[in-house]
Tab-separated table of C-alpha atoms in Angstrom:
chain	number	residue	atom	x	y	z
A	1312	MET	CA	97.945	116.749	101.354
A	1313	GLY	CA	97.113	113.038	100.104
A	1314	LEU	CA	96.923	110.025	103.173
A	1315	LEU	CA	100.960	108.068	102.671
A	1316	LEU	CA	100.143	104.365	103.853
A	1317	GLN	CA	103.009	102.216	104.404
A	1318	VAL	CA	102.456	98.986	105.396
A	1319	PHE	CA	105.492	96.135	106.355
A	1320	THR	CA	104.889	92.367	106.534
A	1321	LEU	CA	107.079	91.814	109.771
A	1322	ALA	CA	107.530	88.381	110.299
A	1323	SER	CA	104.991	84.728	110.995
A	1324	LEU	CA	105.527	83.906	114.556
A	1325	ARG	CA	105.047	80.234	115.295
A	1326	ILE	CA	104.828	78.604	118.880
A	1327	TYR	CA	105.915	75.020	120.311
A	1328	SER	CA	105.442	73.009	122.870
A	1329	GLU	CA	107.700	70.199	123.583
A	1330	GLY	CA	107.461	67.019	121.124
A	1331	SER	CA	106.053	69.168	118.596
A	1332	SER	CA	107.261	69.200	115.188
A	1333	LEU	CA	108.768	72.319	113.617
A	1334	THR	CA	108.873	73.271	109.591
A	1335	SER	CA	110.496	76.542	108.082
A	1336	PRO	CA	107.871	77.903	106.467
A	1337	LEU	CA	109.836	80.515	103.201
A	1338	GLY	CA	109.983	84.581	104.302
A	1339	SER	CA	110.870	86.057	107.561
A	1340	TYR	CA	109.312	83.817	110.738
A	1341	VAL	CA	109.988	84.164	114.558
A	1342	ILE	CA	109.698	80.360	116.340
A	1343	LYS	CA	109.210	80.908	120.151
A	1344	ARG	CA	108.682	77.996	122.841
A	1345	LYS	CA	105.126	78.588	124.356
A	1346	GLY	CA	105.915	80.434	127.430
A	1347	ASN	CA	108.968	82.569	125.855
A	1348	THR	CA	108.637	85.977	125.083
A	1349	ALA	CA	109.074	87.374	121.245
A	1350	PHE	CA	110.565	90.663	120.099
A	1351	LEU	CA	109.363	91.462	116.397
A	1352	LYS	CA	111.178	94.561	114.617
A	1353	CYS	CA	110.064	96.705	112.408
A	1354	GLN	CA	110.878	100.136	110.462
A	1355	ILE	CA	109.385	101.857	108.110
A	1356	LYS	CA	111.085	102.807	104.777
A	1357	THR	CA	110.699	106.070	103.531
A	1358	SER	CA	111.836	109.325	102.823
A	1359	VAL	CA	109.090	111.676	104.156
A	1360	GLN	CA	109.571	113.383	107.946
A	1361	LYS	CA	106.716	111.600	109.631
A	1362	PRO	CA	107.322	113.872	113.508
A	1363	ASP	CA	105.513	111.951	115.816
A	1364	ALA	CA	103.738	109.322	114.025
A	1365	TYR	CA	102.258	106.297	114.876
A	1366	ILE	CA	102.707	102.837	114.317
A	1367	HIS	CA	100.296	100.256	114.358
A	1368	TRP	CA	100.152	96.820	114.827
A	1369	TYR	CA	97.987	93.879	113.048
A	1370	GLN	CA	98.105	90.027	113.803
A	1371	GLU	CA	97.069	87.505	111.372
A	1372	LYS	CA	95.522	83.969	112.845
A	1373	PRO	CA	95.833	81.595	109.966
A	1374	GLY	CA	92.219	81.126	108.794
A	1375	GLN	CA	91.118	84.969	110.033
A	1376	ARG	CA	90.763	88.374	109.159
A	1377	LEU	CA	93.457	90.876	110.035
A	1378	GLN	CA	93.234	92.311	113.161
A	1379	ARG	CA	94.670	95.986	115.084
A	1380	MET	CA	96.139	95.035	118.042
A	1381	LEU	CA	97.603	98.341	119.003
A	1382	CYS	CA	99.509	101.520	117.884
A	1383	SER	CA	102.425	103.300	119.023
A	1384	SER	CA	104.289	106.426	119.205
A	1385	SER	CA	108.005	107.648	119.890
A	1386	LYS	CA	105.942	109.430	122.897
A	1387	GLU	CA	105.485	106.336	125.076
A	1388	ASN	CA	101.579	106.970	123.649
A	1389	ILE	CA	100.362	103.330	123.292
A	1390	VAL	CA	96.325	102.642	122.803
A	1391	TYR	CA	95.545	99.234	122.619
A	1392	GLU	CA	92.131	97.279	120.579
A	1393	LYS	CA	90.517	95.229	122.966
A	1394	ASP	CA	91.466	92.010	122.604
A	1395	PHE	CA	95.027	93.030	122.871
A	1396	SER	CA	96.278	94.270	126.877
A	1397	ASP	CA	99.070	95.804	128.160
A	1398	GLU	CA	100.064	92.873	130.104
A	1399	ARG	CA	101.382	90.928	127.660
A	1400	TYR	CA	101.951	93.373	124.982
A	1401	GLU	CA	103.681	96.227	123.993
A	1402	ALA	CA	105.288	98.250	121.873
A	1403	ARG	CA	108.154	100.675	121.593
A	1404	THR	CA	108.638	103.016	118.696
A	1405	TRP	CA	111.467	105.543	117.588
A	1406	GLN	CA	110.781	108.257	115.572
A	1407	SER	CA	114.376	108.687	114.127
A	1408	ASP	CA	114.044	106.074	112.248
A	1409	LEU	CA	110.412	104.880	111.976
A	1410	SER	CA	111.067	101.753	113.449
A	1411	SER	CA	109.142	100.007	116.538
A	1412	VAL	CA	109.363	96.571	118.416
A	1413	LEU	CA	106.178	95.121	119.672
A	1414	THR	CA	107.230	92.369	122.314
A	1415	ILE	CA	104.833	89.704	123.464
A	1416	HIS	CA	104.849	88.368	126.968
A	1417	GLN	CA	103.952	84.433	127.246
A	1418	VAL	CA	103.384	83.604	123.746
A	1419	THR	CA	100.903	80.981	123.811
A	1420	GLU	CA	99.995	78.854	120.745
A	1421	GLU	CA	96.684	81.797	120.391
A	1422	ASP	CA	99.962	84.098	119.467
A	1423	THR	CA	100.918	81.862	116.057
A	1424	GLY	CA	100.279	84.412	112.862
A	1425	THR	CA	101.541	86.725	110.775
A	1426	TYR	CA	102.198	90.256	111.821
A	1427	TYR	CA	102.154	93.711	110.054
A	1428	CYS	CA	103.122	97.198	110.938
A	1429	ALA	CA	101.874	100.414	109.742
A	1430	CYS	CA	102.829	103.800	109.030
A	1431	TRP	CA	100.407	106.973	107.841
A	1432	ASP	CA	99.777	110.324	107.843
């Protein structure tokens, strides 16, 4: 069976602190105050059933390369990449509709970027 890759641009996350000005970028975005929790949801749209599929989460900071953060399955299996810990990042995945929610606790300005999710077999 050939490789089926589906990538979904989820959202840009922007962090602000007191006194900073905000502009509204085009497209899907989430704006959070520093120290709050951000919830980013993705849903993979496909006609193919994917039992036990993993959804991979990626972060792209301004001016930097795309970096994989973690991958998550509906069986609560989460594999974290080196720079991402379970203290600040968590993901839940549901097989029924191939959706996932990435939670980022205590957001900082370092979390500003574009987040992607992907699923493949």
